[in-house]
């Protein structure tokens, strides 16, 4: 779906690259997590996927981003956004209308969707994120968490093939975040490719099929959550936390078949190492 | 009961209109020097309650005393010297073009001698680790650094109480730990800390007392360990105890005490059990 070849990007008037020699393939149907310290290039990478770079934000770009075989430079943002839905970390910056319903209709109108179909699409998208009851509310009366849900609904309404989300749960409470992850998993099962930037390692460990770790613009780790979180020294250097359960098992120096990353796996591993539960 | 109360909230109600309340009959006493976490799901009323502590909001009914002064009759500028408020988004409060100017701004209105202004600014810069960035433009800093600028600009006023609204939102793991360790050392120096968050791992690692708000009312109030033991009540409010505490609960069969809060505590408990076996 995506193929990034030796991608390097400098923002205008900067000497240090925001992304350095990125080589990455994203396959159809993946749930890819991207993690890294602030300033590591996560958001820049997301903007390269949805075409904001190079179309809106300019700078020096070397290498290539191929989307379904075509360089994004040669595609228009309109073309890309027919397949790629984007959600940014600050919902305030991307909600543009006054009312919840209008926000969704805006995207659909731009895609020239038949008005008859619009009603259904709006309803489905709002229901999917659990804010159908807010349909006629004015956006400025919504809480931070509700705005984030709306931003996700707006991206979903146009039925994209890929969702690129930049810290979409930063203002949600823990159960709210989990709901969004469950939702993304559900869409992922239906075949939507999910590219998710987040700091929430406990959730990424559970939901992502693959994780890449960025450090100062470079990919320093890539693999399944289990592979990633076993490289704790590298992660520490990159300023990335590991799940609490994994941390404990490592401190204890316990043996394990596959690295425990969830509460249940951790409990089983501990009981086994203490000679119980077999 | 609480000796040396600094904030007393009595039957506080805050109404949106005649039929809708945001806060309903809140009673809360906070002692000088406490480290209190205010938790609850999105829209529970956390920020609304906190804004009563420095007089930004006045009660619809009931009263709030800060250092025995009724906030209804005291100017916000006077309260600001007793209760410092650091907003969730530092960009909502930063407006100067250098870190030094931003930090010393609040002091200008206190008619302090120039040496005192300089001394306090130096101290605040040191406290947040930004001495090298004195002349930098705040917007050339990272989000974590800007969060620290916002904290320093409140610290210079030497308020007894610091209210921190989601101090780690948008920060990576390393920056979160930096700012939390800073907040802990301010608490050790005698500052009262009131931290709004929904990150229960932060609460269990740093706070001493937790107040759980739900739909505008106080649901639970007590020491962290006690509050976190009410798992069912917490899940009703969309909060979740940290994974490590859930793991500890599963290990009670091998004699691990319930209600452990951090990876280190569980590690020590497991070492004790292992030691006893040998």
Coordinates of C-alpha atoms in Angstrom, one line a residue:
Chain A
X1 CA 0.0 0.0 0.0
X2 CA 2.8 2.4 1.0
X3 CA 6.4 2.1 0.2
X4 CA 8.9 4.7 1.6
X5 CA 12.3 4.6 -0.1
X6 CA 15.1 6.4 1.7
X7 CA 12.8 9.2 2.7
X8 CA 14.6 12.3 4.2
X9 CA 12.8 15.5 5.0
X10 CA 13.9 18.9 6.2
X11 CA 11.4 21.5 7.3
X12 CA 12.1 25.0 5.8
X13 CA 15.0 26.8 7.3
X14 CA 16.2 23.9 9.3
X15 CA 19.6 22.1 9.2
X16 CA 18.6 19.0 11.0
X17 CA 16.4 16.5 9.1
X18 CA 13.0 15.7 10.7
X19 CA 13.1 12.3 9.0
X20 CA 16.3 10.5 8.0
X21 CA 16.6 7.7 5.5
X22 CA 13.2 6.1 6.3
X23 CA 12.6 2.8 4.6
X24 CA 9.2 1.4 5.4
X25 CA 6.5 -0.7 3.8
X26 CA 2.9 -0.7 5.0
X27 CA 0.8 -3.5 3.8
X28 CA -2.9 -3.6 3.3
X29 CA -4.8 -4.6 6.5
X30 CA -2.0 -3.8 9.0
X31 CA -2.4 -2.2 12.4
X32 CA 0.8 -0.2 12.6
X33 CA 1.8 1.6 15.8
X34 CA 4.4 4.4 15.6
X35 CA 6.0 5.5 18.8
X36 CA 8.9 7.8 19.8
X37 CA 9.9 10.8 21.9
X38 CA 8.5 14.3 21.1
X39 CA 10.4 15.6 18.1
X40 CA 11.3 12.2 16.9
X41 CA 9.5 12.7 13.6
X42 CA 6.3 10.8 14.2
X43 CA 3.9 13.5 13.1
X44 CA 6.2 14.4 10.1
X45 CA 6.0 10.8 9.0
X46 CA 2.1 10.9 9.3
X47 CA 2.1 14.0 7.1
X48 CA 4.2 12.3 4.5
X49 CA 1.6 9.5 4.4
X50 CA -1.4 11.7 3.9
X51 CA 0.3 14.0 1.5
X52 CA 0.3 17.2 3.6
X53 CA 4.1 16.9 2.9
X54 CA 5.0 17.8 0.2
X55 CA 1.7 19.4 -0.9
X56 CA 1.0 21.9 2.0
X57 CA 4.0 21.9 4.1
X58 CA 7.1 22.5 2.1
X59 CA 10.7 21.7 2.7
X60 CA 13.5 19.7 1.2
X61 CA 12.5 16.1 0.5
X62 CA 14.7 13.3 -0.7
X63 CA 13.7 9.8 -1.5
X64 CA 10.2 8.7 -2.3
X65 CA 6.8 8.0 -0.8
X66 CA 4.9 5.6 -3.0
X67 CA 1.2 5.2 -2.5
X68 CA -0.2 2.2 -4.4
X69 CA 2.8 2.5 -6.6
X70 CA 2.5 6.2 -7.3
X71 CA 4.8 8.9 -5.8
X72 CA 2.7 11.1 -3.6
X73 CA 4.2 14.1 -5.2
X74 CA 2.4 13.3 -8.4
X75 CA -1.0 12.7 -6.7
X76 CA -3.2 15.6 -5.5
X77 CA -4.2 15.8 -1.8
X78 CA -7.8 15.3 -3.1
X79 CA -6.8 12.0 -4.7
X80 CA -5.0 10.8 -1.6
X81 CA -7.8 11.8 0.8
X82 CA -10.3 9.7 -1.1
X83 CA -8.5 6.7 0.4
X84 CA -6.7 8.1 3.5
X85 CA -8.5 9.5 6.5
X86 CA -6.5 11.7 8.8
X87 CA -6.9 12.5 12.5
X88 CA -4.5 15.0 14.1
X89 CA -3.5 15.3 17.7
X90 CA -5.2 18.6 18.4
X91 CA -8.9 18.3 17.5
X92 CA -9.4 22.0 17.9
X93 CA -7.1 22.6 14.9
X94 CA -9.1 20.4 12.6
X95 CA -12.7 20.9 13.4
X96 CA -13.9 23.7 11.0
X97 CA -17.6 24.0 11.2
X98 CA -20.0 25.1 13.9
X99 CA -22.1 21.9 14.4
X100 CA -21.4 18.2 14.8
X101 CA -23.5 17.2 11.8
X102 CA -22.0 19.8 9.5
X103 CA -18.5 18.7 10.3
X104 CA -19.3 15.3 8.9
X105 CA -21.3 16.6 5.9
X106 CA -18.4 18.9 5.0
X107 CA -16.1 16.0 4.1
X108 CA -18.9 14.1 2.3
X109 CA -19.8 17.1 0.2
X110 CA -16.3 17.5 -0.9
X111 CA -16.4 13.9 -2.1
X112 CA -19.6 14.7 -4.0
X113 CA -21.6 12.1 -2.1
X114 CA -25.3 11.8 -2.9
X115 CA -27.3 13.8 -0.3
X116 CA -29.6 10.7 0.2
X117 CA -26.6 8.6 1.2
X118 CA -25.2 11.3 3.4
X119 CA -27.7 10.9 6.1
X120 CA -26.9 7.3 6.6
X121 CA -23.1 7.8 6.4
X122 CA -23.3 10.6 9.0
X123 CA -25.4 8.4 11.3
X124 CA -23.1 5.4 11.0
X125 CA -20.0 7.4 11.6
X126 CA -21.4 9.1 14.7
X127 CA -22.7 5.9 16.0
X128 CA -19.4 4.1 15.5
X129 CA -17.7 6.6 17.8
X130 CA -20.5 6.7 20.3
X131 CA -21.7 10.3 19.9
X132 CA -24.9 9.9 17.9
X133 CA -26.7 11.8 20.7
X134 CA -24.5 14.9 20.0
X135 CA -25.5 15.2 16.3
X136 CA -27.1 18.6 16.6
X137 CA -24.8 20.1 19.2
X138 CA -22.7 23.1 18.6
X139 CA -19.0 22.1 18.5
X140 CA -17.8 24.6 21.0
X141 CA -19.9 23.0 23.7
X142 CA -18.1 19.7 23.4
X143 CA -15.5 18.4 25.8
X144 CA -12.0 17.7 24.6
X145 CA -12.7 14.0 24.5
X146 CA -15.9 14.5 22.5
X147 CA -14.1 16.7 20.0
X148 CA -11.6 13.9 19.5
X149 CA -14.3 11.4 18.8
X150 CA -15.9 13.8 16.4
X151 CA -12.6 14.2 14.5
X152 CA -12.4 10.4 14.2
X153 CA -16.0 10.3 13.0
X154 CA -15.3 12.9 10.4
X155 CA -12.4 10.8 9.1
X156 CA -14.6 7.7 9.1
X157 CA -17.6 9.2 7.4
X158 CA -15.9 9.2 4.0
X159 CA -15.1 5.5 4.4
X160 CA -11.4 5.6 3.9
X161 CA -9.2 2.5 3.1
X162 CA -6.5 3.8 5.5
X163 CA -6.7 5.8 8.7
X164 CA -3.7 7.8 9.8
X165 CA -4.2 9.0 13.4
X166 CA -1.8 11.2 15.4
X167 CA -2.4 10.7 19.1
X168 CA -6.1 10.5 18.7
X169 CA -6.7 9.7 22.4
X170 CA -4.5 12.3 24.1
X171 CA -7.5 13.9 25.9
X172 CA -9.5 10.8 26.5
X173 CA -9.9 9.0 29.9
X174 CA -8.5 5.4 30.0
X175 CA -11.8 3.7 29.2
X176 CA -12.5 6.2 26.4
X177 CA -9.0 5.5 25.0
X178 CA -9.7 1.8 25.1
X179 CA -13.0 2.3 23.3
X180 CA -11.2 4.1 20.5
X181 CA -8.7 1.3 20.3
X182 CA -11.5 -1.3 20.2
X183 CA -13.1 0.7 17.5
X184 CA -9.9 0.9 15.4
X185 CA -9.5 -2.8 15.9
X186 CA -13.0 -3.4 14.6
X187 CA -12.4 -1.3 11.5
X188 CA -9.0 -3.0 11.0
X189 CA -10.8 -6.4 11.0
X190 CA -13.1 -5.1 8.3
X191 CA -10.0 -4.4 6.2
X192 CA -9.1 -0.8 6.9
X193 CA -5.4 -0.2 7.4
X194 CA -4.7 1.6 10.6
X195 CA -1.5 3.7 11.2
X196 CA -1.6 5.0 14.7
X197 CA 0.9 7.3 16.5
X198 CA 0.6 7.1 20.2
X199 CA 2.5 7.2 23.5
X200 CA 0.2 4.7 25.2
X201 CA 2.5 1.6 25.2
X202 CA 0.1 -0.5 27.3
X203 CA -2.6 -0.2 24.6
X204 CA -0.2 -0.4 21.6
X205 CA 1.2 -3.6 23.0
X206 CA -2.3 -5.1 23.0
X207 CA -3.6 -3.8 19.7
X208 CA -0.9 -3.2 17.2
X209 CA 0.2 -5.9 14.8
X210 CA 3.5 -4.1 14.2
X211 CA 5.3 -1.2 15.8
X212 CA 8.0 1.1 14.6
X213 CA 10.1 3.2 17.0
X214 CA 11.4 6.5 15.8
X215 CA 14.4 8.3 17.4
X216 CA 15.6 11.6 16.1
X217 CA 14.1 11.1 12.7
X218 CA 15.3 7.5 12.2
X219 CA 13.6 4.1 12.6
X220 CA 15.6 2.4 15.3
X221 CA 13.3 -0.6 15.9
X222 CA 10.6 -2.4 14.0
X223 CA 8.7 -5.6 14.7
X224 CA 5.8 -7.1 16.6
X225 CA 5.0 -5.5 20.0
X226 CA 6.7 -8.5 21.7
X227 CA 9.9 -7.9 19.7
X228 CA 9.9 -4.2 20.3
X229 CA 9.4 -4.4 24.1
X230 CA 12.1 -6.9 24.5
X231 CA 14.6 -4.3 23.4
X232 CA 14.3 -2.3 26.6
X233 CA 17.7 -0.7 26.5
X234 CA 17.2 0.8 23.0
X235 CA 13.7 2.0 24.0
X236 CA 15.1 3.6 27.1
X237 CA 17.6 5.5 25.0
X238 CA 14.7 6.6 22.7
X239 CA 12.7 7.8 25.7
X240 CA 9.9 5.2 25.2
X241 CA 8.3 3.4 28.2
X242 CA 7.6 -0.3 28.2
X243 CA 4.4 -2.0 29.6
X244 CA 4.5 -2.3 33.4
X245 CA 4.1 -6.0 33.3
X246 CA 7.0 -6.4 30.9
X247 CA 9.2 -4.1 33.1
X248 CA 8.4 -6.3 36.2
X249 CA 9.3 -9.6 34.4
X250 CA 12.6 -8.1 33.3
X251 CA 13.4 -6.9 36.8
X252 CA 12.7 -10.3 38.2
X253 CA 14.9 -11.9 35.5
X254 CA 12.3 -14.6 35.0
X255 CA 12.4 -17.0 32.1
X256 CA 9.7 -16.8 29.5
X257 CA 8.7 -18.5 26.2
X258 CA 7.3 -15.4 24.6
X259 CA 7.7 -12.0 26.3
X260 CA 4.7 -11.2 28.5
X261 CA 3.1 -7.9 27.5
X262 CA -0.3 -8.2 29.1
X263 CA -1.6 -8.7 32.7
X264 CA -2.7 -12.3 32.1
X265 CA 0.5 -13.3 30.3
X266 CA 2.5 -11.7 33.2
X267 CA 0.6 -13.5 35.9
X268 CA 1.0 -16.9 34.0
X269 CA 4.8 -16.3 33.6
X270 CA 5.3 -15.4 37.3
X271 CA 3.3 -18.4 38.6
X272 CA 5.2 -20.7 36.3
X273 CA 8.6 -19.3 37.4
X274 CA 7.6 -19.6 41.1
X275 CA 6.7 -23.2 40.5
X276 CA 3.0 -22.8 40.6
X277 CA 0.2 -23.2 38.2
X278 CA 1.6 -26.0 36.0
Chain B
X1 CA -9.8 16.6 60.9
X2 CA -7.2 17.9 58.4
X3 CA -4.8 20.1 60.3
X4 CA -3.7 23.3 58.6
X5 CA -6.4 23.4 55.9
X6 CA -5.4 25.6 52.9
X7 CA -8.6 25.0 50.8
X8 CA -12.0 24.4 52.2
X9 CA -14.9 23.7 49.9
X10 CA -18.4 23.8 51.6
X11 CA -21.6 22.6 49.8
X12 CA -20.2 24.0 46.5
X13 CA -22.7 24.0 43.6
X14 CA -22.0 25.3 40.2
X15 CA -25.0 25.4 37.9
X16 CA -25.2 25.7 34.2
X17 CA -28.8 26.8 34.4
X18 CA -31.7 26.2 36.7
X19 CA -32.0 22.5 35.7
X20 CA -28.4 21.5 35.0
X21 CA -25.5 21.4 37.5
X22 CA -21.8 20.8 36.8
X23 CA -20.9 20.5 40.4
X24 CA -23.3 19.3 43.1
X25 CA -22.7 19.8 46.8
X26 CA -19.0 19.4 46.9
X27 CA -17.4 19.2 50.3
X28 CA -13.7 19.0 50.4
X29 CA -10.9 20.1 52.7
X30 CA -7.3 20.1 51.4
X31 CA -4.5 20.5 53.9
X32 CA -1.3 22.5 53.3
X33 CA 1.4 20.3 51.9
X34 CA -0.8 17.6 50.5
X35 CA -0.3 15.9 47.1
X36 CA -3.8 15.3 45.8
X37 CA -5.0 13.9 42.5
X38 CA -8.3 14.9 41.1
X39 CA -9.5 12.2 38.8
X40 CA -12.7 11.3 36.9
X41 CA -13.9 10.7 33.3
X42 CA -14.1 13.3 30.6
X43 CA -16.7 15.9 31.6
X44 CA -16.8 14.9 35.3
X45 CA -16.2 18.4 36.5
X46 CA -12.5 18.2 37.4
X47 CA -11.4 21.4 35.8
X48 CA -14.6 23.3 36.8
X49 CA -13.9 22.4 40.5
X50 CA -10.2 23.4 40.2
X51 CA -11.1 26.8 38.8
X52 CA -12.9 27.5 42.0
X53 CA -9.6 27.2 43.9
X54 CA -8.1 30.4 42.5
X55 CA -11.4 32.3 42.1
X56 CA -11.6 32.0 38.3
X57 CA -15.1 30.6 39.0
X58 CA -17.3 31.7 41.8
X59 CA -19.8 29.2 43.4
X60 CA -23.5 29.4 42.4
X61 CA -24.1 28.4 46.0
X62 CA -21.9 27.2 48.9
X63 CA -18.5 28.6 49.4
X64 CA -14.8 28.1 48.9
X65 CA -12.2 29.3 51.4
X66 CA -8.6 29.7 50.4
X67 CA -6.3 30.3 53.3
X68 CA -9.5 31.3 55.2
X69 CA -10.4 33.9 52.6
X70 CA -13.8 33.5 50.9
X71 CA -13.0 33.5 47.2
X72 CA -16.2 35.4 46.5
X73 CA -14.9 38.5 48.1
X74 CA -11.2 38.3 47.1
X75 CA -9.7 39.4 43.8
X76 CA -8.3 36.7 41.5
X77 CA -5.0 38.6 41.4
X78 CA -4.7 38.3 45.2
X79 CA -5.6 34.6 45.1
X80 CA -3.1 34.0 42.4
X81 CA -0.3 34.6 44.9
X82 CA -1.7 31.7 47.0
X83 CA -2.9 29.4 44.3
X84 CA -1.0 29.0 41.1
X85 CA -2.8 27.4 38.1
X86 CA -1.0 25.7 35.3
X87 CA -3.3 25.1 32.4
X88 CA -3.4 21.8 30.4
X89 CA -2.2 23.5 27.2
X90 CA 0.8 25.7 27.9
X91 CA 0.1 27.6 24.7
X92 CA -3.0 29.0 26.3
X93 CA -0.9 30.9 28.8
X94 CA 2.4 31.7 27.1
X95 CA 2.5 35.1 25.3
X96 CA 6.0 36.7 25.7
X97 CA 8.8 36.4 23.2
X98 CA 11.5 35.2 25.7
X99 CA 11.5 32.6 28.4
X100 CA 12.8 35.1 30.9
X101 CA 10.1 37.7 30.1
X102 CA 7.4 35.1 30.3
X103 CA 8.5 33.8 33.7
X104 CA 9.0 37.3 35.3
X105 CA 5.8 38.7 33.9
X106 CA 3.7 37.9 37.0
X107 CA 6.3 39.6 39.3
X108 CA 6.0 43.0 37.6
X109 CA 2.7 43.6 39.4
X110 CA 4.0 42.9 42.9
X111 CA 6.1 46.0 43.1
X112 CA 9.2 44.0 44.1
X113 CA 12.7 45.4 44.0
X114 CA 14.6 44.5 40.8
X115 CA 17.1 42.2 42.6
X116 CA 14.2 40.2 44.1
X117 CA 12.6 39.8 40.6
X118 CA 15.9 38.6 39.2
X119 CA 16.5 36.2 42.2
X120 CA 13.0 34.7 41.9
X121 CA 13.3 34.3 38.1
X122 CA 16.7 32.6 38.5
X123 CA 15.3 30.2 41.1
X124 CA 12.3 29.3 39.0
X125 CA 14.5 28.8 35.9
X126 CA 16.7 26.5 38.0
X127 CA 13.7 24.6 39.5
X128 CA 12.4 23.7 36.0
X129 CA 15.8 23.1 34.4
X130 CA 15.6 25.8 31.8
X131 CA 18.6 28.1 32.8
X132 CA 20.2 27.6 29.4
X133 CA 17.0 28.7 27.6
X134 CA 16.6 32.0 29.4
X135 CA 16.7 34.1 26.2
X136 CA 15.0 31.5 23.9
X137 CA 11.7 32.2 22.3
X138 CA 9.1 30.0 24.0
X139 CA 7.8 28.7 20.7
X140 CA 11.3 27.5 19.7
X141 CA 11.0 25.0 22.6
X142 CA 9.4 21.6 22.7
X143 CA 6.0 21.1 24.2
X144 CA 7.5 19.6 27.3
X145 CA 9.8 22.6 27.7
X146 CA 6.9 25.0 27.2
X147 CA 5.0 23.1 29.9
X148 CA 8.0 23.8 32.2
X149 CA 8.0 27.5 31.2
X150 CA 4.3 27.7 32.2
X151 CA 5.1 26.0 35.5
X152 CA 8.0 28.4 36.2
X153 CA 5.9 31.4 35.4
X154 CA 3.5 30.3 38.2
X155 CA 6.3 29.2 40.6
X156 CA 7.9 32.7 40.7
X157 CA 4.9 34.0 42.6
X158 CA 5.7 31.4 45.3
X159 CA 2.1 30.2 45.7
X160 CA 1.5 27.7 48.5
X161 CA -0.9 25.7 46.2
X162 CA -0.1 24.5 42.7
X163 CA -3.0 23.4 40.5
X164 CA -1.8 21.4 37.5
X165 CA -4.4 20.5 34.9
X166 CA -3.2 17.3 33.1
X167 CA 0.5 18.2 33.5
X168 CA 1.7 15.4 31.1
X169 CA -0.7 15.6 28.2
X170 CA 1.2 15.7 24.9
X171 CA 4.5 14.8 26.6
X172 CA 6.5 11.7 25.9
X173 CA 7.5 9.3 28.6
X174 CA 10.8 11.0 29.5
X175 CA 9.4 14.5 29.6
X176 CA 6.5 13.2 31.7
X177 CA 8.8 11.7 34.3
X178 CA 10.9 14.9 34.3
X179 CA 7.9 17.1 35.0
X180 CA 6.5 14.7 37.6
X181 CA 9.8 14.4 39.5
X182 CA 9.9 18.2 39.5
X183 CA 6.4 18.4 40.9
X184 CA 7.3 15.8 43.5
X185 CA 10.3 17.9 44.7
X186 CA 8.1 21.0 44.9
X187 CA 5.8 19.0 47.1
X188 CA 8.7 17.9 49.3
X189 CA 9.6 21.6 49.6
X190 CA 6.2 22.2 51.1
X191 CA 4.0 23.2 48.1
X192 CA 0.5 21.8 48.1
X193 CA -0.1 20.0 44.8
X194 CA -3.5 19.5 43.2
X195 CA -3.1 17.5 40.0
X196 CA -5.9 16.8 37.6
X197 CA -5.4 13.7 35.5
X198 CA -6.8 10.4 34.3
X199 CA -3.5 8.6 34.2
X200 CA -3.9 6.2 37.0
X201 CA -0.3 5.1 36.8
X202 CA 0.8 8.7 37.5
X203 CA -1.6 8.8 40.4
X204 CA -0.4 5.6 42.0
X205 CA 3.3 6.6 41.6
X206 CA 3.1 10.2 42.7
X207 CA 0.0 11.3 44.5
X208 CA -0.9 10.6 48.2
X209 CA -4.6 11.3 48.2
X210 CA -7.1 10.9 45.4
X211 CA -10.5 12.5 45.0
X212 CA -12.7 10.8 42.4
X213 CA -15.3 13.0 40.7
X214 CA -18.2 11.5 38.9
X215 CA -21.0 13.6 37.2
X216 CA -20.2 16.6 39.4
X217 CA -20.1 14.8 42.7
X218 CA -17.4 13.3 44.9
X219 CA -17.6 9.5 44.6
X220 CA -14.4 8.5 46.5
X221 CA -11.9 10.4 48.6
X222 CA -9.0 8.9 50.5
X223 CA -5.4 7.7 50.4
X224 CA -4.3 6.4 47.0
X225 CA -4.1 2.7 48.1
X226 CA -7.6 2.8 49.6
X227 CA -9.2 4.5 46.6
X228 CA -7.6 2.1 44.1
X229 CA -8.9 -0.9 46.0
X230 CA -12.5 0.1 44.9
X231 CA -12.0 -1.4 41.4
X232 CA -15.7 -1.7 40.6
X233 CA -16.6 1.8 41.6
X234 CA -13.6 3.1 39.6
X235 CA -14.6 1.2 36.4
X236 CA -18.1 2.8 36.6
X237 CA -16.4 6.1 36.4
X238 CA -14.3 5.1 33.3
X239 CA -11.1 4.9 35.3
X240 CA -9.0 1.8 35.4
X241 CA -6.4 0.8 38.0
X242 CA -2.9 0.5 36.6
X243 CA -2.0 -2.9 34.9
X244 CA 0.6 -3.6 37.6
X245 CA -2.1 -3.4 40.3
X246 CA -4.3 -5.7 38.3
X247 CA -1.4 -8.1 38.0
X248 CA -0.8 -8.0 41.8
X249 CA -4.4 -8.8 42.4
X250 CA -4.0 -12.0 40.3
X251 CA -1.0 -13.0 42.3
X252 CA -2.8 -13.0 45.7
X253 CA -2.9 -16.8 45.4
X254 CA 0.8 -16.9 46.1
X255 CA 0.6 -14.4 49.0
X256 CA 1.1 -11.1 47.2
X257 CA -0.8 -8.4 49.1
X258 CA -3.6 -6.6 47.3
X259 CA -3.6 -2.9 46.4
X260 CA 0.1 -2.6 45.4
X261 CA 0.6 0.5 43.3
X262 CA 3.9 0.4 41.5
X263 CA 6.2 -2.0 39.6
X264 CA 8.8 -1.6 42.4
X265 CA 6.3 -2.6 45.1
X266 CA 5.2 -5.7 43.2
X267 CA 8.9 -6.5 42.6
X268 CA 9.7 -6.3 46.3
X269 CA 6.6 -8.3 47.3
X270 CA 7.6 -11.1 44.9
X271 CA 11.2 -11.1 46.2
X272 CA 9.8 -11.4 49.7
X273 CA 7.7 -14.4 48.7
X274 CA 10.6 -16.0 46.9
X275 CA 12.9 -15.3 49.9
X276 CA 10.4 -16.9 52.3
X277 CA 10.2 -20.1 50.1
X278 CA 14.0 -20.7 50.2

